[in-house]
mmCIF file of C-alpha atoms and ligand atoms in Angstrom:
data_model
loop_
_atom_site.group_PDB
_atom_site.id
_atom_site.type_symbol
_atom_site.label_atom_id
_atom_site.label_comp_id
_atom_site.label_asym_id
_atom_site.label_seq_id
_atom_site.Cartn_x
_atom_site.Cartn_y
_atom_site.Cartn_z
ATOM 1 C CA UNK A 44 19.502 21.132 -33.496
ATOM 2 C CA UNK A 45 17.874 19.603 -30.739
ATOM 3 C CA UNK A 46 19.290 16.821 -28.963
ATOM 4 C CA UNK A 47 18.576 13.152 -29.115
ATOM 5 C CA UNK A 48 16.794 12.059 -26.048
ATOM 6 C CA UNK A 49 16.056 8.337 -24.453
ATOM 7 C CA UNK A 50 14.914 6.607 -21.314
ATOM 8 C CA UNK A 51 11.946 4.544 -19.927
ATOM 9 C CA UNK A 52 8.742 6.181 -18.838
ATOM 10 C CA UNK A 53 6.293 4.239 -16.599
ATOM 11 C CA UNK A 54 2.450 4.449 -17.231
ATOM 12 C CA UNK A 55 0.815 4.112 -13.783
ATOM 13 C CA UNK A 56 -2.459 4.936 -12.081
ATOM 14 C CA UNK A 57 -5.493 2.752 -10.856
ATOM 15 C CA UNK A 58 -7.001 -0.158 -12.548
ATOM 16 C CA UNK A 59 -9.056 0.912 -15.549
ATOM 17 C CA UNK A 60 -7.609 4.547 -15.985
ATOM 18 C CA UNK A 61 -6.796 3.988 -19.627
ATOM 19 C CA UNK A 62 -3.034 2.750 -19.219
ATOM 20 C CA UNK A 63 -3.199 0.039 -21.399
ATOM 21 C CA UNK A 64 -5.517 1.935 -24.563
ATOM 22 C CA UNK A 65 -3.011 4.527 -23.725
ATOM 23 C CA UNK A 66 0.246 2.143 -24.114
ATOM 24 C CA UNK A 67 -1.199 1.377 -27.497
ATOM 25 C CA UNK A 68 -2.170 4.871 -28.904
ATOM 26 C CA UNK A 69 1.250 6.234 -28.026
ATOM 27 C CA UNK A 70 2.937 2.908 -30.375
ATOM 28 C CA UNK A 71 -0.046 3.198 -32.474
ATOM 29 C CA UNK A 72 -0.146 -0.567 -32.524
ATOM 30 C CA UNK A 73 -1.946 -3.012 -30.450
ATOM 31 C CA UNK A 74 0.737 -4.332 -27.489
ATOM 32 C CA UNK A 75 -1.467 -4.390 -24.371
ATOM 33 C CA UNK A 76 -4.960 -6.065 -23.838
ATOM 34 C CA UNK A 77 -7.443 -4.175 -22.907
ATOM 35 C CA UNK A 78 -11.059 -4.910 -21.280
ATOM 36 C CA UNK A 79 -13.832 -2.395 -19.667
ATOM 37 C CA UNK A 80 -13.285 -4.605 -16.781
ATOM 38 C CA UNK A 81 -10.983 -3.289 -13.780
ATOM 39 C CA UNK A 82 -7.262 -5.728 -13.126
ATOM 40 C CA UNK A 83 -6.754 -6.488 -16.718
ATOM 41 C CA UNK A 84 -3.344 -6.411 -17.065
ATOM 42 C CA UNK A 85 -0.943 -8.715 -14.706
ATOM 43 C CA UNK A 86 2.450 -7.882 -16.040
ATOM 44 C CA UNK A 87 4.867 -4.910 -16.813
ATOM 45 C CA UNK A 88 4.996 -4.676 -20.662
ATOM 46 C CA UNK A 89 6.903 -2.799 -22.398
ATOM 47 C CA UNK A 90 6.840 -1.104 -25.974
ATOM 48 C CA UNK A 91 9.043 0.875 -27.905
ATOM 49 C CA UNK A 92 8.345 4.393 -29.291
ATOM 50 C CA UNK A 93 11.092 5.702 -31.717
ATOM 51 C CA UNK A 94 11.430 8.943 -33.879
ATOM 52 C CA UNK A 95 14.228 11.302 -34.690
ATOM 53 C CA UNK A 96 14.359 13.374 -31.350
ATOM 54 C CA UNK A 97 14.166 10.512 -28.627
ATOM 55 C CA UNK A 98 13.428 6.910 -27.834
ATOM 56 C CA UNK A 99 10.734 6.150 -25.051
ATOM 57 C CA UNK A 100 10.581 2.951 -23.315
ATOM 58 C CA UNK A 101 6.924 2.820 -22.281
ATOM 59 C CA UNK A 102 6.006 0.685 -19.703
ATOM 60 C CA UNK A 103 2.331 -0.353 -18.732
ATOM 61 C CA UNK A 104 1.514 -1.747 -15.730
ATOM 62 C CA UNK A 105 -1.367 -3.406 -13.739
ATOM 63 C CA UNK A 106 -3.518 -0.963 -11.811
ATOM 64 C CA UNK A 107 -2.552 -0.005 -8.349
ATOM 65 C CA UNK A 108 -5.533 -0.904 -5.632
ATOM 66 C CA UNK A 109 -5.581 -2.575 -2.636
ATOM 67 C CA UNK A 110 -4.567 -5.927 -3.284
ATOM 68 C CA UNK A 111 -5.724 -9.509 -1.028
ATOM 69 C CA UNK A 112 -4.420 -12.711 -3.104
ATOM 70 C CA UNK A 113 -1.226 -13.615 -3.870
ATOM 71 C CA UNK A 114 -2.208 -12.693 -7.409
ATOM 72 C CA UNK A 115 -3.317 -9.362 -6.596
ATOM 73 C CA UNK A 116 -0.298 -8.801 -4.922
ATOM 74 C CA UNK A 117 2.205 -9.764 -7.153
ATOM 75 C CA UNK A 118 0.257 -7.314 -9.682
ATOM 76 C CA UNK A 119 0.455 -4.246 -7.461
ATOM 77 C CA UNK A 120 4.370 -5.082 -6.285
ATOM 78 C CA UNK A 121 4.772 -5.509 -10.499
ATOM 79 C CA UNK A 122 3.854 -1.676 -10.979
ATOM 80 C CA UNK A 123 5.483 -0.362 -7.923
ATOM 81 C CA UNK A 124 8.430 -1.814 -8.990
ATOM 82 C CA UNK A 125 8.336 -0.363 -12.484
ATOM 83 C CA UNK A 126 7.823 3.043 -10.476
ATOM 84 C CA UNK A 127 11.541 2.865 -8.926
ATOM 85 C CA UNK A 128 12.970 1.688 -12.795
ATOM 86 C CA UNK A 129 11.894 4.462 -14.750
ATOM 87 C CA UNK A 130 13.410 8.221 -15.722
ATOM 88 C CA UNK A 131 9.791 9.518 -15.570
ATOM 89 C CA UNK A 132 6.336 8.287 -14.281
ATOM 90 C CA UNK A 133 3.080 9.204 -15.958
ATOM 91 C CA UNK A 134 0.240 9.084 -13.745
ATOM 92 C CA UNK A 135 -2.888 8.248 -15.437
ATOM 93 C CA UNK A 136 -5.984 9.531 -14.178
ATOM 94 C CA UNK A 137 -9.812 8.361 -15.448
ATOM 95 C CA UNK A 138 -11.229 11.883 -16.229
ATOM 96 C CA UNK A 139 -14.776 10.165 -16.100
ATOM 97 C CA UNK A 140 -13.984 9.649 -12.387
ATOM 98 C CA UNK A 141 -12.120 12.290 -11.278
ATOM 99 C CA UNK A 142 -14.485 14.628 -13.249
ATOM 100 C CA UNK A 143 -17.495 13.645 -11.401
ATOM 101 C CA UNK A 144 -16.302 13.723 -8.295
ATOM 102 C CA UNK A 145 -15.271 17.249 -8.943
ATOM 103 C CA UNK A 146 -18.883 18.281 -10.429
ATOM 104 C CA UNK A 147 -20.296 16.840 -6.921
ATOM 105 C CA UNK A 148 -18.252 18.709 -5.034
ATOM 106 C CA UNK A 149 -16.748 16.130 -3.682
ATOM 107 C CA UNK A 150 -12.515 16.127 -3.330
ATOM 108 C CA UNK A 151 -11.163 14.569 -6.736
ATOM 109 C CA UNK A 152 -8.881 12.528 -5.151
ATOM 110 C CA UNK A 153 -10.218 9.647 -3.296
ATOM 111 C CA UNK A 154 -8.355 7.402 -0.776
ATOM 112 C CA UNK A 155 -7.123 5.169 -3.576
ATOM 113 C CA UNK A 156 -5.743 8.360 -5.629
ATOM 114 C CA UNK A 157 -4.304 9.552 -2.799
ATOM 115 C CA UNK A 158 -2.725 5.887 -2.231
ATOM 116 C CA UNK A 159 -1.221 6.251 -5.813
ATOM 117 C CA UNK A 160 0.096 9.854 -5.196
ATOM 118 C CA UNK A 161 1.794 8.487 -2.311
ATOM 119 C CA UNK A 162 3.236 6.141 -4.317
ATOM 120 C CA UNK A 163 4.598 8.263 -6.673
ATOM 121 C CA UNK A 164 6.010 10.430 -4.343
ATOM 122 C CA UNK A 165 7.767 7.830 -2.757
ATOM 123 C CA UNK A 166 9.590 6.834 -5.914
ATOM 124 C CA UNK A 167 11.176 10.113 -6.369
ATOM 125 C CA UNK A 168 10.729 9.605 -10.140
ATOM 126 C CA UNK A 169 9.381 13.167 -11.889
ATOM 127 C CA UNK A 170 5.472 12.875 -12.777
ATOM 128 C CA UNK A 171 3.439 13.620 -15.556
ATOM 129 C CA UNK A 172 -0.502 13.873 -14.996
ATOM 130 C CA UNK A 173 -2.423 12.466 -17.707
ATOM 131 C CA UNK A 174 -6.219 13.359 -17.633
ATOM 132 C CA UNK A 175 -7.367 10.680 -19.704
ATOM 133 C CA UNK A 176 -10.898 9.850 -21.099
ATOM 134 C CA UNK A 177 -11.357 13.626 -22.066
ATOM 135 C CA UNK A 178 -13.626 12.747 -24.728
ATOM 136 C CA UNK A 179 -16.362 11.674 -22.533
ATOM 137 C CA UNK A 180 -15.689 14.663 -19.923
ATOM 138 C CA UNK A 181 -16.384 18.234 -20.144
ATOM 139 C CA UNK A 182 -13.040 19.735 -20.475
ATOM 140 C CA UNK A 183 -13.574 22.649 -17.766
ATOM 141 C CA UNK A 184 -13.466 19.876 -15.639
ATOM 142 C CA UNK A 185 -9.946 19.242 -16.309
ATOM 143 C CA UNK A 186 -8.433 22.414 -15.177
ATOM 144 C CA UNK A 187 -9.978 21.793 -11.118
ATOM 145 C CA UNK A 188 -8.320 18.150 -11.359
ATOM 146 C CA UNK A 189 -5.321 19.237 -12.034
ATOM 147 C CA UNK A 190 -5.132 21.558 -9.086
ATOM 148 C CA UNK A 191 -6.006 19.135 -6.989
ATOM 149 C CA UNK A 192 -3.519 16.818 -8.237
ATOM 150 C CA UNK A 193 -1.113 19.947 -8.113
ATOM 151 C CA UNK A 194 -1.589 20.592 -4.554
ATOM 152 C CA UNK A 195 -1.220 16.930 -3.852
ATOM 153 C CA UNK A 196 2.452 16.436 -5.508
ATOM 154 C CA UNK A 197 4.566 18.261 -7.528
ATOM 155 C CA UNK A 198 3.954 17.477 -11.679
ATOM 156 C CA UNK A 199 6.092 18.368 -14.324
ATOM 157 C CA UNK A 200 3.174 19.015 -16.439
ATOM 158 C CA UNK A 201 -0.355 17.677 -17.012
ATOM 159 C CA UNK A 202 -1.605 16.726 -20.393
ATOM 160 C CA UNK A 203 -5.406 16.009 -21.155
ATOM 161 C CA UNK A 204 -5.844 13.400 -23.491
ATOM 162 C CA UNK A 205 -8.006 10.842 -25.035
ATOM 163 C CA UNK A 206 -6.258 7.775 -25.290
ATOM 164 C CA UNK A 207 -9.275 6.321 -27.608
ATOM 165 C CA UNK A 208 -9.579 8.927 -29.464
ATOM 166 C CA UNK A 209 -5.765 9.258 -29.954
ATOM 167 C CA UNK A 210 -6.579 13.734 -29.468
ATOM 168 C CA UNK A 211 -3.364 14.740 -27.610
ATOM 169 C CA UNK A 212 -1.295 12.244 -27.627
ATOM 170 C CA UNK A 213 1.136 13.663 -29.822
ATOM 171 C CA UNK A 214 1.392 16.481 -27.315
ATOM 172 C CA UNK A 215 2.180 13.768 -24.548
ATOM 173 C CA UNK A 216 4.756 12.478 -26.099
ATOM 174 C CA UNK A 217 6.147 15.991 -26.692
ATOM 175 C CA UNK A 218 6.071 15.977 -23.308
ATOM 176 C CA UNK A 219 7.303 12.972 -22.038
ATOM 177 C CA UNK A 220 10.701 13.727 -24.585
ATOM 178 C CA UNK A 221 11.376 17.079 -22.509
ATOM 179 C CA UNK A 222 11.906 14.933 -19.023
ATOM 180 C CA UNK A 223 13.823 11.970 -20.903
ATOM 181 C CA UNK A 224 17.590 11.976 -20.086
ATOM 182 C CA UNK A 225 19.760 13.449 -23.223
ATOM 183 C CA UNK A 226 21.171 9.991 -24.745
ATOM 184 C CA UNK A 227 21.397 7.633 -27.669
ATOM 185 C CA UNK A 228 18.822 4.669 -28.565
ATOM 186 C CA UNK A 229 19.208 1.909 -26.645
ATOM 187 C CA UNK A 230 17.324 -0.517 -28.876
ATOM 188 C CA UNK A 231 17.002 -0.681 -32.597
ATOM 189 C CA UNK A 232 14.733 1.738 -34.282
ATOM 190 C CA UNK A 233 12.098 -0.317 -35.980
ATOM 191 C CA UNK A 234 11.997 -2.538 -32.610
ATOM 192 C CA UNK A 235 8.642 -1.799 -30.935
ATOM 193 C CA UNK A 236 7.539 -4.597 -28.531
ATOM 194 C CA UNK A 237 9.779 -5.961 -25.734
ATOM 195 C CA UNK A 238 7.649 -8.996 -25.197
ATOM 196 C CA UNK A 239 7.407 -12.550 -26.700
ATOM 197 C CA UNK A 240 5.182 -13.812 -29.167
ATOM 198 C CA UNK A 241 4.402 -16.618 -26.836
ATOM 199 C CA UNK A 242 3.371 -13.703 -24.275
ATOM 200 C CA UNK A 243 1.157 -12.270 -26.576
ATOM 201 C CA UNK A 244 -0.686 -14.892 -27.351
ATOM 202 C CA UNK A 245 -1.566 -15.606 -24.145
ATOM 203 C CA UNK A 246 -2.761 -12.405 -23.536
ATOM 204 C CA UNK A 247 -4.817 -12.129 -26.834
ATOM 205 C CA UNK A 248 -6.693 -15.366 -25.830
ATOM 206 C CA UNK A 249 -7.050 -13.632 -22.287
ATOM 207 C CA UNK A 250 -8.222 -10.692 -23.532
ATOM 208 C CA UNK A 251 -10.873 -12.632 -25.281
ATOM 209 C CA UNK A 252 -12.073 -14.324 -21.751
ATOM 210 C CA UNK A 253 -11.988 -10.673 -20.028
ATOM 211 C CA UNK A 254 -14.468 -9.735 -23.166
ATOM 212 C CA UNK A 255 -16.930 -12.233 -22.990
ATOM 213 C CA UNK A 256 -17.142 -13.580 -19.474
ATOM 214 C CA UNK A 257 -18.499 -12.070 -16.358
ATOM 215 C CA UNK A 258 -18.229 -11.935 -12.350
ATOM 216 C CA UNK A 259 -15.283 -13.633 -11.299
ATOM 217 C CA UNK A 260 -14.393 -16.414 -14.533
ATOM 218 C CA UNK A 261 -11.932 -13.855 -15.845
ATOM 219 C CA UNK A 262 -9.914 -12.978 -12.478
ATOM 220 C CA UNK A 263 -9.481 -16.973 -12.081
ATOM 221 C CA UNK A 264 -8.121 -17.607 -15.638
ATOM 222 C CA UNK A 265 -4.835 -17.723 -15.909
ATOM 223 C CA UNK A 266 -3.467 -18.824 -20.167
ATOM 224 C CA UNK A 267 -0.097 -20.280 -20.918
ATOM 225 C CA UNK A 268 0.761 -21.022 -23.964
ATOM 226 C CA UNK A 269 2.487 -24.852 -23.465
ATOM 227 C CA UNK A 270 3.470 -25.394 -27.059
ATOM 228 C CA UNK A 271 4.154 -23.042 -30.052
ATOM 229 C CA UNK A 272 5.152 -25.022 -33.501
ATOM 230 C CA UNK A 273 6.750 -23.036 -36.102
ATOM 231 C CA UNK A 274 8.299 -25.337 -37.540
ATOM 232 C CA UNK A 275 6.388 -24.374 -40.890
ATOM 233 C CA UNK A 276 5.982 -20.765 -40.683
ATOM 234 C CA UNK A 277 7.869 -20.173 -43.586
ATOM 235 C CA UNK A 278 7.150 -23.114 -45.686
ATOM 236 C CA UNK A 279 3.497 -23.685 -45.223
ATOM 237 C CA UNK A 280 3.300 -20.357 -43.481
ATOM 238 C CA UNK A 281 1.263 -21.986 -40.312
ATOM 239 C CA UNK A 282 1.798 -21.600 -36.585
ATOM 240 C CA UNK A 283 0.336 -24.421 -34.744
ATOM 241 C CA UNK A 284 -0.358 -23.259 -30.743
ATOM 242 C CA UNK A 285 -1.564 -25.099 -28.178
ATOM 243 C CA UNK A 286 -2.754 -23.200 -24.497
ATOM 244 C CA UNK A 287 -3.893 -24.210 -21.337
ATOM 245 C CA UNK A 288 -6.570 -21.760 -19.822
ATOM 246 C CA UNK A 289 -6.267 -22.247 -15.803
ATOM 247 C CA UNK A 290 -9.216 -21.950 -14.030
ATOM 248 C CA UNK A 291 -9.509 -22.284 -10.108
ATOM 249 C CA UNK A 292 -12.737 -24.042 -9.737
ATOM 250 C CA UNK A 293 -14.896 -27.190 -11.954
ATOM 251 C CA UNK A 294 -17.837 -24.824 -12.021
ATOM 252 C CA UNK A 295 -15.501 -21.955 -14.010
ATOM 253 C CA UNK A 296 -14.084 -24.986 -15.952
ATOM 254 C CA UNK A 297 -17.977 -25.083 -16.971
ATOM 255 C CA UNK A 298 -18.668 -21.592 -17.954
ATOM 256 C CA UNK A 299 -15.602 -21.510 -19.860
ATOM 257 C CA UNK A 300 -16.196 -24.644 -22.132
ATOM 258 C CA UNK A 301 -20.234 -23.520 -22.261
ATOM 259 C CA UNK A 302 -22.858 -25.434 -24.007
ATOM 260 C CA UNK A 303 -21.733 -28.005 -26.610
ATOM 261 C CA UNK A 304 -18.069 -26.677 -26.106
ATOM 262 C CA UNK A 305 -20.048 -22.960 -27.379
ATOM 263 C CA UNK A 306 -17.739 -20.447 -25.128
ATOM 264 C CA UNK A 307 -14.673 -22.261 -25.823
ATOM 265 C CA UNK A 308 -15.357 -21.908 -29.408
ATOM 266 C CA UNK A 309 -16.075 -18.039 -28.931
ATOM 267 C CA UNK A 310 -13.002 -17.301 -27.282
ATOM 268 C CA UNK A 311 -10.805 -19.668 -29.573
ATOM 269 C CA UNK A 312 -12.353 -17.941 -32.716
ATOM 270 C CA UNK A 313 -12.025 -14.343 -31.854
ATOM 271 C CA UNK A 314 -8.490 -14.722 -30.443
ATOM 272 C CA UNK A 315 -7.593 -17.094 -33.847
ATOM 273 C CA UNK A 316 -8.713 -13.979 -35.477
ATOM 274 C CA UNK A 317 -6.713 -11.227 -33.970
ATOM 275 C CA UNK A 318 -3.314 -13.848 -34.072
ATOM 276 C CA UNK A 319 -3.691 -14.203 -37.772
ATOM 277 C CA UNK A 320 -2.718 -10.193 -37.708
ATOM 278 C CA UNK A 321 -0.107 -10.751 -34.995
ATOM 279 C CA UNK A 322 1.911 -13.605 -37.100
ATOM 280 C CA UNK A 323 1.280 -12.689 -40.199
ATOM 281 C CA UNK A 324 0.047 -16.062 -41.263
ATOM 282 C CA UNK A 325 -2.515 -18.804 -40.821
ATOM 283 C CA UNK A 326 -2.996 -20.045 -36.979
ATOM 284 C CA UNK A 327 -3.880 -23.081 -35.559
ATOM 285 C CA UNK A 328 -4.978 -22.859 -32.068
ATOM 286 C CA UNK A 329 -5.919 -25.588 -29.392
ATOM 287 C CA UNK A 330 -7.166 -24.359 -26.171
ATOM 288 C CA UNK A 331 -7.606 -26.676 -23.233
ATOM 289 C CA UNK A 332 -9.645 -25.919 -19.980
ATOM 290 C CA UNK A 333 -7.927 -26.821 -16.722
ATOM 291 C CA UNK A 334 -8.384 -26.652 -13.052
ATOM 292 C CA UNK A 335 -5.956 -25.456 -10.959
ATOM 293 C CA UNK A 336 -7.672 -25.411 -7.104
ATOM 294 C CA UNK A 337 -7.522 -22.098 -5.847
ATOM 295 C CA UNK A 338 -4.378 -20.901 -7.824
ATOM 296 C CA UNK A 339 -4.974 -17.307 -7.277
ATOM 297 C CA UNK A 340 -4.807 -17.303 -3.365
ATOM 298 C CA UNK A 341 -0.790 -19.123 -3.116
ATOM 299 C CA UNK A 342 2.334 -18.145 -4.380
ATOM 300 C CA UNK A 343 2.695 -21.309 -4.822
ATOM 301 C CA UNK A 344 0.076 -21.907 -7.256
ATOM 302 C CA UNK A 345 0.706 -19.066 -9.341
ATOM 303 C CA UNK A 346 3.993 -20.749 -10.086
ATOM 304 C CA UNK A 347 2.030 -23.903 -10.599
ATOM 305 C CA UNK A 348 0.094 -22.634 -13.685
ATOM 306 C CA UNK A 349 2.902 -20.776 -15.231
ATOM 307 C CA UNK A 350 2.517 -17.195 -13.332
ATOM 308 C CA UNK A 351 5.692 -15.927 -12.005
ATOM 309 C CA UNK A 352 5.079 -14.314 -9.016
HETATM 310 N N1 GTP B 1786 -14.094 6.994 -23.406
HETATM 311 C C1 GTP B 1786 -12.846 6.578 -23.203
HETATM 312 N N2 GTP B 1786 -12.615 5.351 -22.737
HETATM 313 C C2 GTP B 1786 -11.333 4.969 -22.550
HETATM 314 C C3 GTP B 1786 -10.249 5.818 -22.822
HETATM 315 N N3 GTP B 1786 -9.108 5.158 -22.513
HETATM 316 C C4 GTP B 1786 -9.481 3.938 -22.096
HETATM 317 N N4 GTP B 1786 -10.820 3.809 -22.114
HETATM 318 C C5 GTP B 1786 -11.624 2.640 -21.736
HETATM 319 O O1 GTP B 1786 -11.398 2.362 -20.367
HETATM 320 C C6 GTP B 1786 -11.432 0.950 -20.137
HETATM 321 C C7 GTP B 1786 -10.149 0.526 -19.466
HETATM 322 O O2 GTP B 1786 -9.071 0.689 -20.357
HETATM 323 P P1 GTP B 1786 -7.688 -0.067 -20.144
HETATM 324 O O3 GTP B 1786 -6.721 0.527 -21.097
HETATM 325 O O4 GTP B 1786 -7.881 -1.540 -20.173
HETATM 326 O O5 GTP B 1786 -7.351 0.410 -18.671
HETATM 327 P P2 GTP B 1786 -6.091 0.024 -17.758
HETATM 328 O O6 GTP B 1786 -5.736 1.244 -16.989
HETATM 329 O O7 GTP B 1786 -5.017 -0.586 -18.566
HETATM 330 O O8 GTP B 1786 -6.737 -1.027 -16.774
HETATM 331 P P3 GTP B 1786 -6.028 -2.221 -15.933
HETATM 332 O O9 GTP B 1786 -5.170 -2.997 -16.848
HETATM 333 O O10 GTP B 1786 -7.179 -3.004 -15.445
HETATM 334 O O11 GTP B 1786 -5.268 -1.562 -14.831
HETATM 335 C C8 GTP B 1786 -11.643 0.309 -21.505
HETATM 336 O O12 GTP B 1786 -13.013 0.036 -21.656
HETATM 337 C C9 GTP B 1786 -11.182 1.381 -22.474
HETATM 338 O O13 GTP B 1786 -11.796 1.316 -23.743
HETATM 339 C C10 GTP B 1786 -10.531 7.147 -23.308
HETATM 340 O O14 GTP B 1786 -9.667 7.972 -23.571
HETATM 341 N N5 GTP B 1786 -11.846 7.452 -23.484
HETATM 342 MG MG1 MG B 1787 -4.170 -2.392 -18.470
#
């Protein structure tokens, strides 16, 4: 019999790699946001994978890149910390960039890979490669990134996958069981997400910005969720929210609220939408534009809209 395993695996790489989508096809539920836009995600999150042989802690993180604001910086210190908190890393690499490079003759890794690989040395931490986005890559391509990657640091193993397609996932997590630390559960099986509702809500409705604004509207926006009623979840199975979206600037304020209050409506419909899944029952939602000057560039104003930094 083989033996139970458990421990907490990091997903890291550069902004846009797949982490998230990836986060979310190894739960096979919907935790993290995701957008085709770089510096989506701002926090460490944390799900829950559980079967018979092991329990994996799997921890998504913003991208690593080279980081100016306050913001910025507080996202890239987020996933380096993760990197010194987990039993095993898993590097994600974008496949479509890597790839190419590769094809061109060019080195795969590029300054900012090579920043990441540093990284990961650093932390000690064993390290899976993930070639990700292998459905939209010609898989002879994968065998040259990995040697680079090879030379570059010493892997446990590298495992192409798709994380949109879901094709080799399963074999990830095969792999990420044989570097987990033998052990028993240390959170109930049918426990999947280790963040709040409140948090997820504020990241659907963010999500929703990161979809259908452009240029810099969604890197300003900042959504806290100030009150969240459920008072008559049961009863009249409602959940009445109310969130502030943060902007940094009047004209953003603008662009958010649109025409005749149009955007506002966009956002609050399609995130409405999605919550009615989360809850598991009929949502009101409020959402009121504000203006925070310049919130991104202090650590002070991070803490004033809600963002811990
Ligand atoms: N074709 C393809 N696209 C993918 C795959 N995985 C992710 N993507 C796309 O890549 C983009 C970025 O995905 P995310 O999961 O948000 O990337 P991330 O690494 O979490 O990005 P940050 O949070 O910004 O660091 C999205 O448009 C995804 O749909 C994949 O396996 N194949
Ligand atoms: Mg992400």
């Amino acid at each position: 019999m083989s033996e139970f395993r458990c421990g907490y695996v990091g997903l890291v790489g550069r902004p846009n790699a797949g982490k998230s989508t990836l986060l979310n096809a190894l739960l096979r539920n919907k935790l993290a946001i995701t957008s085709a836009k770089p510096q989506t995600t701002r926090n460490r999150i944390a799900g829950i994978h559980s079967d018979e042989d092991m329990q994996a802690i799997l921890v998504d993180t913003p991208g690593i890149h080279d980081a100016w604001t306050p913001l910025n910086q507080s996202m890239v210190q987020r996933a380096l910390a993760v990197l010194h908190e987990v039993d095993l890393a898993c590097w994600i690499g974008d496949m479509a960039q890597l790839g190419r490079r590769v094809e061109q003759g060019e080195p795969a890794l590029d300054a900012l890979d090579e920043e990441v690989a540093t990284r990961l040395v650093e932390s000690g931490r064993p390290v899976v490669f993930v070639a990700n986005k292998v459905d939209i890559v010609p898989h002879p391509l994968v065998l040259p990134v990995t040697d680079a990657v090879r030379k570059r640091l010493p892997i446990v193993a590298s495992v192409p996958v798709s994380a949109l397609t879901r094709d080799g996932v399963d074999r990830l997590l095969e792999e990420i069981r044989l570097h987990l630390p033998v052990g028993p559960a240390l959170f109930p099986t049918d426990e999947w997400a280790q963040v709040t509702e409140r948090f997820l809500v504020a990241e659907i409705v963010r999500e929703k910005i990161f979809h259908l604004t452009e240029q810099e509207v969604p890197y300003a926006t900042h959504v806290e969720v100030v009150s969240f009623d459920e008072s008559e979840r049961e009863s009249k199975r409602i959940v009445r929210i109310h969130a502030d979206v943060v902007v940094e600037r009047d004209s953003q304020k603008g662009i958010l609220i649109g025409k005749g209050a149009e955007m506002l409506k966009r956002i609050g419909t399609l995130a409405r939408k999605e919550l009615v899944q989360l809850l598991g029952c009929r949502v009101h939602l409020e959402l009121k534009v504000k203006v925070e000057k310049d919130w991104t560039r202090t650590i002070g104003g991070l803490r004033k809209v809600g963002f811990e930094a």
